[in-house]
Amino acid sequence: TGTLCSLQRQLEIQDSQLRKTMSEKERLQQELRGREHQLRAMSAKFCSLREERKHEEMMAAMARENCSLQQVVTEQESQLAEQGALLSDLQATVRQLQAEALSSGHRAREQQRAHEEVQSQAERLQHLELQTRVALERVTSRFERFRSKIIQATFGSKPPQAELTDGEVLEAMQKIIDERAELHQMLKLKG
C-alpha cells in the first residue's frame, strides 16, 4: 500500500509537470505567433526610409529572441526525455506489482484494483506525453518556418547550400542592416 501511495504521488507530480510543460508549450506557440505577426508588420514598413532604421533594430532583436526560443525548445525536449524515462520506470514498477499480486491470494483483488488505477494514470501520462510531443513538433515546425523566413529575407530567394548557424544568419542580417544604414546616410547627405 505504501508503494502504491508513493507511486500515485509520483504520478501526480508527473501529471503536474506535464501540465506545466503543455502550458509552457502553448505560451511558446502564442509567442511565436506574435513574432510572426510582428515580422509581417515590420515587412510592410520597409517602404519608408524613416522607419527603416527602427525596423532593422527590431529585426536584430527578433534574431536574438529567436536564439533564446531555440534554447527553450531544447530544454523542453530534455525535460520531455526525462519524463519519458520516469514513465518507463513507473510502468516497470506496475508490472512488478502485478506479479506480486498474482502470488498473493489474500491481497490479489486489492492489488489488482491498485494496479488498474496506476495503469490508468500511466495511460493518462502517456496521452499527455503524446500531446506534449505534438505541441513540441508544432513549435519546432513554426520555429523552423520562422528561421527560414529570416534566412530568405536575409539571403534572398536562393539561400546558401551549406547549413547556416544562427550566428551566421545574425551576422548576415547585421551586414544588411549596416549597408542600408550607410545607404540611408548617403541619401541624407545628397539631399
Tab-separated table of C-alpha atoms in Angstrom:
chain	number	residue	atom	x	y	z
A	1	THR	CA	0.000	0.000	0.000
A	2	GLY	CA	2.838	2.386	0.840
A	3	THR	CA	4.483	1.666	-2.504
A	4	LEU	CA	1.226	2.281	-4.339
A	5	CYS	CA	0.679	5.571	-2.488
A	6	SER	CA	4.232	6.605	-3.344
A	7	LEU	CA	3.666	5.666	-6.992
A	8	GLN	CA	0.421	7.603	-7.015
A	9	ARG	CA	2.214	10.680	-5.636
A	10	GLN	CA	4.943	10.312	-8.248
A	11	LEU	CA	2.331	10.009	-10.990
A	12	GLU	CA	0.511	13.090	-9.674
A	13	ILE	CA	3.815	15.001	-9.693
A	14	GLN	CA	4.492	13.837	-13.260
A	15	ASP	CA	0.964	14.793	-14.258
A	16	SER	CA	1.533	18.287	-12.820
A	17	GLN	CA	4.892	18.576	-14.599
A	18	LEU	CA	3.326	17.530	-17.900
A	19	ARG	CA	0.562	20.108	-17.469
A	20	LYS	CA	3.208	22.767	-16.811
A	21	THR	CA	5.112	21.634	-19.904
A	22	MET	CA	1.965	21.788	-22.036
A	23	SER	CA	1.199	25.258	-20.659
A	24	GLU	CA	4.744	26.387	-21.472
A	25	LYS	CA	4.403	24.947	-24.998
A	26	GLU	CA	1.150	26.840	-25.516
A	27	ARG	CA	2.819	30.037	-24.282
A	28	LEU	CA	5.697	29.469	-26.718
A	29	GLN	CA	3.248	28.858	-29.573
A	30	GLN	CA	1.445	32.099	-28.782
A	31	GLU	CA	4.763	33.921	-28.551
A	32	LEU	CA	5.843	32.521	-31.933
A	33	ARG	CA	2.522	33.556	-33.487
A	34	GLY	CA	3.083	37.014	-32.060
A	35	ARG	CA	6.573	37.063	-33.557
A	36	GLU	CA	5.161	36.121	-36.986
A	37	HIS	CA	2.620	38.954	-36.787
A	38	GLN	CA	5.390	41.362	-35.776
A	39	LEU	CA	7.541	40.173	-38.694
A	40	ARG	CA	4.712	40.775	-41.181
A	41	ALA	CA	4.052	44.217	-39.719
A	42	MET	CA	7.731	45.108	-39.932
A	43	SER	CA	7.961	43.933	-43.569
A	44	ALA	CA	5.258	46.464	-44.500
A	45	LYS	CA	7.398	49.269	-43.060
A	46	PHE	CA	10.322	48.602	-45.424
A	47	CYS	CA	8.818	51.143	-47.869
A	48	SER	CA	9.595	54.128	-45.638
A	49	LEU	CA	13.216	55.161	-45.181
A	50	ARG	CA	12.359	56.950	-41.942
A	51	GLU	CA	11.056	53.703	-40.414
A	52	GLU	CA	13.824	51.531	-41.835
A	53	ARG	CA	16.320	52.052	-39.002
A	54	LYS	CA	13.746	51.084	-36.391
A	55	HIS	CA	12.800	48.016	-38.443
A	56	GLU	CA	16.408	46.904	-38.703
A	57	GLU	CA	16.919	47.199	-34.941
A	58	MET	CA	13.765	45.184	-34.320
A	59	MET	CA	14.941	42.505	-36.789
A	60	ALA	CA	18.179	42.169	-34.825
A	61	ALA	CA	16.179	41.855	-31.594
A	62	MET	CA	13.965	39.212	-33.237
A	63	ALA	CA	17.054	37.243	-34.215
A	64	ARG	CA	18.289	37.320	-30.607
A	65	GLU	CA	14.879	36.237	-29.336
A	66	ASN	CA	14.901	33.507	-31.980
A	67	CYS	CA	18.101	32.100	-30.441
A	68	SER	CA	16.532	32.321	-26.985
A	69	LEU	CA	13.416	30.436	-28.153
A	70	GLN	CA	15.596	27.743	-29.662
A	71	GLN	CA	17.262	27.231	-26.276
A	72	VAL	CA	13.843	26.983	-24.591
A	73	VAL	CA	12.738	24.343	-27.119
A	74	THR	CA	15.937	22.353	-26.446
A	75	GLU	CA	15.283	22.498	-22.689
A	76	GLN	CA	11.686	21.352	-23.209
A	77	GLU	CA	12.888	18.391	-25.291
A	78	SER	CA	15.302	17.436	-22.489
A	79	GLN	CA	12.511	17.607	-19.881
A	80	LEU	CA	10.286	15.501	-22.122
A	81	ALA	CA	13.004	12.832	-22.400
A	82	GLU	CA	13.403	12.752	-18.591
A	83	GLN	CA	9.667	12.399	-18.104
A	84	GLY	CA	9.566	9.567	-20.650
A	85	ALA	CA	12.309	7.712	-18.741
A	86	LEU	CA	10.438	8.186	-15.461
A	87	LEU	CA	7.255	6.910	-17.088
A	88	SER	CA	9.091	3.760	-18.221
A	89	ASP	CA	10.334	3.201	-14.650
A	90	LEU	CA	6.799	3.585	-13.305
A	91	GLN	CA	5.458	1.091	-15.840
A	92	ALA	CA	8.170	-1.411	-14.826
A	93	THR	CA	7.105	-0.967	-11.198
A	94	VAL	CA	3.473	-1.564	-12.195
A	95	ARG	CA	4.449	-4.842	-13.885
A	96	GLN	CA	6.356	-5.910	-10.744
A	97	LEU	CA	3.313	-5.150	-8.569
A	98	GLN	CA	1.155	-7.193	-10.915
A	99	ALA	CA	3.455	-10.222	-10.493
A	100	GLU	CA	3.309	-9.853	-6.691
A	101	ALA	CA	-0.489	-9.631	-6.842
A	102	LEU	CA	-0.671	-12.968	-8.661
A	103	SER	CA	1.489	-14.670	-5.996
A	104	SER	CA	-0.570	-13.340	-3.065
A	105	GLY	CA	-4.046	-14.964	-2.831
A	106	HIS	CA	-5.428	-12.885	0.067
A	107	ARG	CA	-4.489	-9.422	-1.321
A	108	ALA	CA	-4.880	-10.223	-5.025
A	109	ARG	CA	-8.103	-8.249	-5.577
A	110	GLU	CA	-6.889	-5.143	-3.697
A	111	GLN	CA	-3.570	-5.116	-5.533
A	112	GLN	CA	-5.357	-5.629	-8.861
A	113	ARG	CA	-7.541	-2.589	-8.229
A	114	ALA	CA	-4.473	-0.551	-7.270
A	115	HIS	CA	-2.662	-1.734	-10.389
A	116	GLU	CA	-5.565	-0.724	-12.616
A	117	GLU	CA	-5.612	2.725	-11.066
A	118	VAL	CA	-1.864	3.156	-11.568
A	119	GLN	CA	-2.162	1.830	-15.128
A	120	SER	CA	-4.940	4.307	-15.837
A	121	GLN	CA	-2.773	7.127	-14.532
A	122	ALA	CA	0.146	5.857	-16.616
A	123	GLU	CA	-2.063	5.863	-19.707
A	124	ARG	CA	-3.166	9.410	-18.943
A	125	LEU	CA	0.508	10.356	-18.613
A	126	GLN	CA	1.241	8.696	-21.961
A	127	HIS	CA	-1.618	10.607	-23.525
A	128	LEU	CA	-0.318	13.853	-22.041
A	129	GLU	CA	3.183	12.985	-23.249
A	130	LEU	CA	1.826	12.442	-26.771
A	131	GLN	CA	0.009	15.767	-26.651
A	132	THR	CA	3.205	17.436	-25.420
A	133	ARG	CA	5.206	15.842	-28.243
A	134	VAL	CA	2.660	17.049	-30.809
A	135	ALA	CA	2.792	20.556	-29.333
A	136	LEU	CA	6.591	20.440	-29.354
A	137	GLU	CA	6.609	19.370	-33.009
A	138	ARG	CA	4.291	22.267	-33.853
A	139	VAL	CA	6.546	24.730	-32.004
A	140	THR	CA	9.636	23.273	-33.697
A	141	SER	CA	7.940	23.426	-37.120
A	142	ARG	CA	6.906	27.049	-36.602
A	143	PHE	CA	10.368	27.892	-35.333
A	144	GLU	CA	11.948	26.365	-38.466
A	145	ARG	CA	9.494	28.249	-40.738
A	146	PHE	CA	10.291	31.452	-38.854
A	147	ARG	CA	14.040	30.821	-39.208
A	148	SER	CA	13.559	30.005	-42.908
A	149	LYS	CA	11.732	33.306	-43.443
A	150	ILE	CA	14.554	35.186	-41.736
A	151	ILE	CA	17.114	33.393	-43.946
A	152	GLN	CA	15.038	34.140	-47.049
A	153	ALA	CA	14.707	37.805	-46.042
A	154	THR	CA	18.463	37.951	-45.428
A	155	PHE	CA	19.869	35.918	-48.343
A	156	GLY	CA	17.097	36.272	-50.940
A	157	SER	CA	15.297	33.508	-52.827
A	158	LYS	CA	18.490	31.396	-53.181
A	159	PRO	CA	19.919	30.732	-49.694
A	160	PRO	CA	23.425	29.254	-49.392
A	161	GLN	CA	23.769	25.492	-49.969
A	162	ALA	CA	25.619	24.883	-46.678
A	163	GLU	CA	23.767	24.644	-43.369
A	164	LEU	CA	23.733	28.049	-41.655
A	165	THR	CA	24.298	28.566	-37.966
A	166	ASP	CA	22.214	31.117	-36.086
A	167	GLY	CA	25.354	33.213	-35.681
A	168	GLU	CA	25.904	33.295	-39.456
A	169	VAL	CA	22.288	34.310	-40.071
A	170	LEU	CA	22.565	37.051	-37.451
A	171	GLU	CA	25.848	38.259	-38.938
A	172	ALA	CA	24.345	38.405	-42.460
A	173	MET	CA	21.321	40.295	-41.169
A	174	GLN	CA	23.589	42.752	-39.360
A	175	LYS	CA	25.570	43.289	-42.579
A	176	ILE	CA	22.365	44.122	-44.488
A	177	ILE	CA	21.282	46.455	-41.701
A	178	ASP	CA	24.656	48.240	-41.776
A	179	GLU	CA	24.562	48.560	-45.590
A	180	ARG	CA	21.073	50.015	-45.522
A	181	ALA	CA	22.019	52.430	-42.761
A	182	GLU	CA	25.027	53.514	-44.853
A	183	LEU	CA	22.795	53.963	-47.934
A	184	HIS	CA	20.312	55.936	-45.857
A	185	GLN	CA	23.111	58.183	-44.593
A	186	MET	CA	24.381	58.726	-48.164
A	187	LEU	CA	20.877	59.664	-49.334
A	188	LYS	CA	20.572	62.136	-46.476
A	189	LEU	CA	23.931	63.718	-47.352
A	190	LYS	CA	22.878	64.068	-51.009
A	191	GLY	CA	19.577	65.671	-50.008
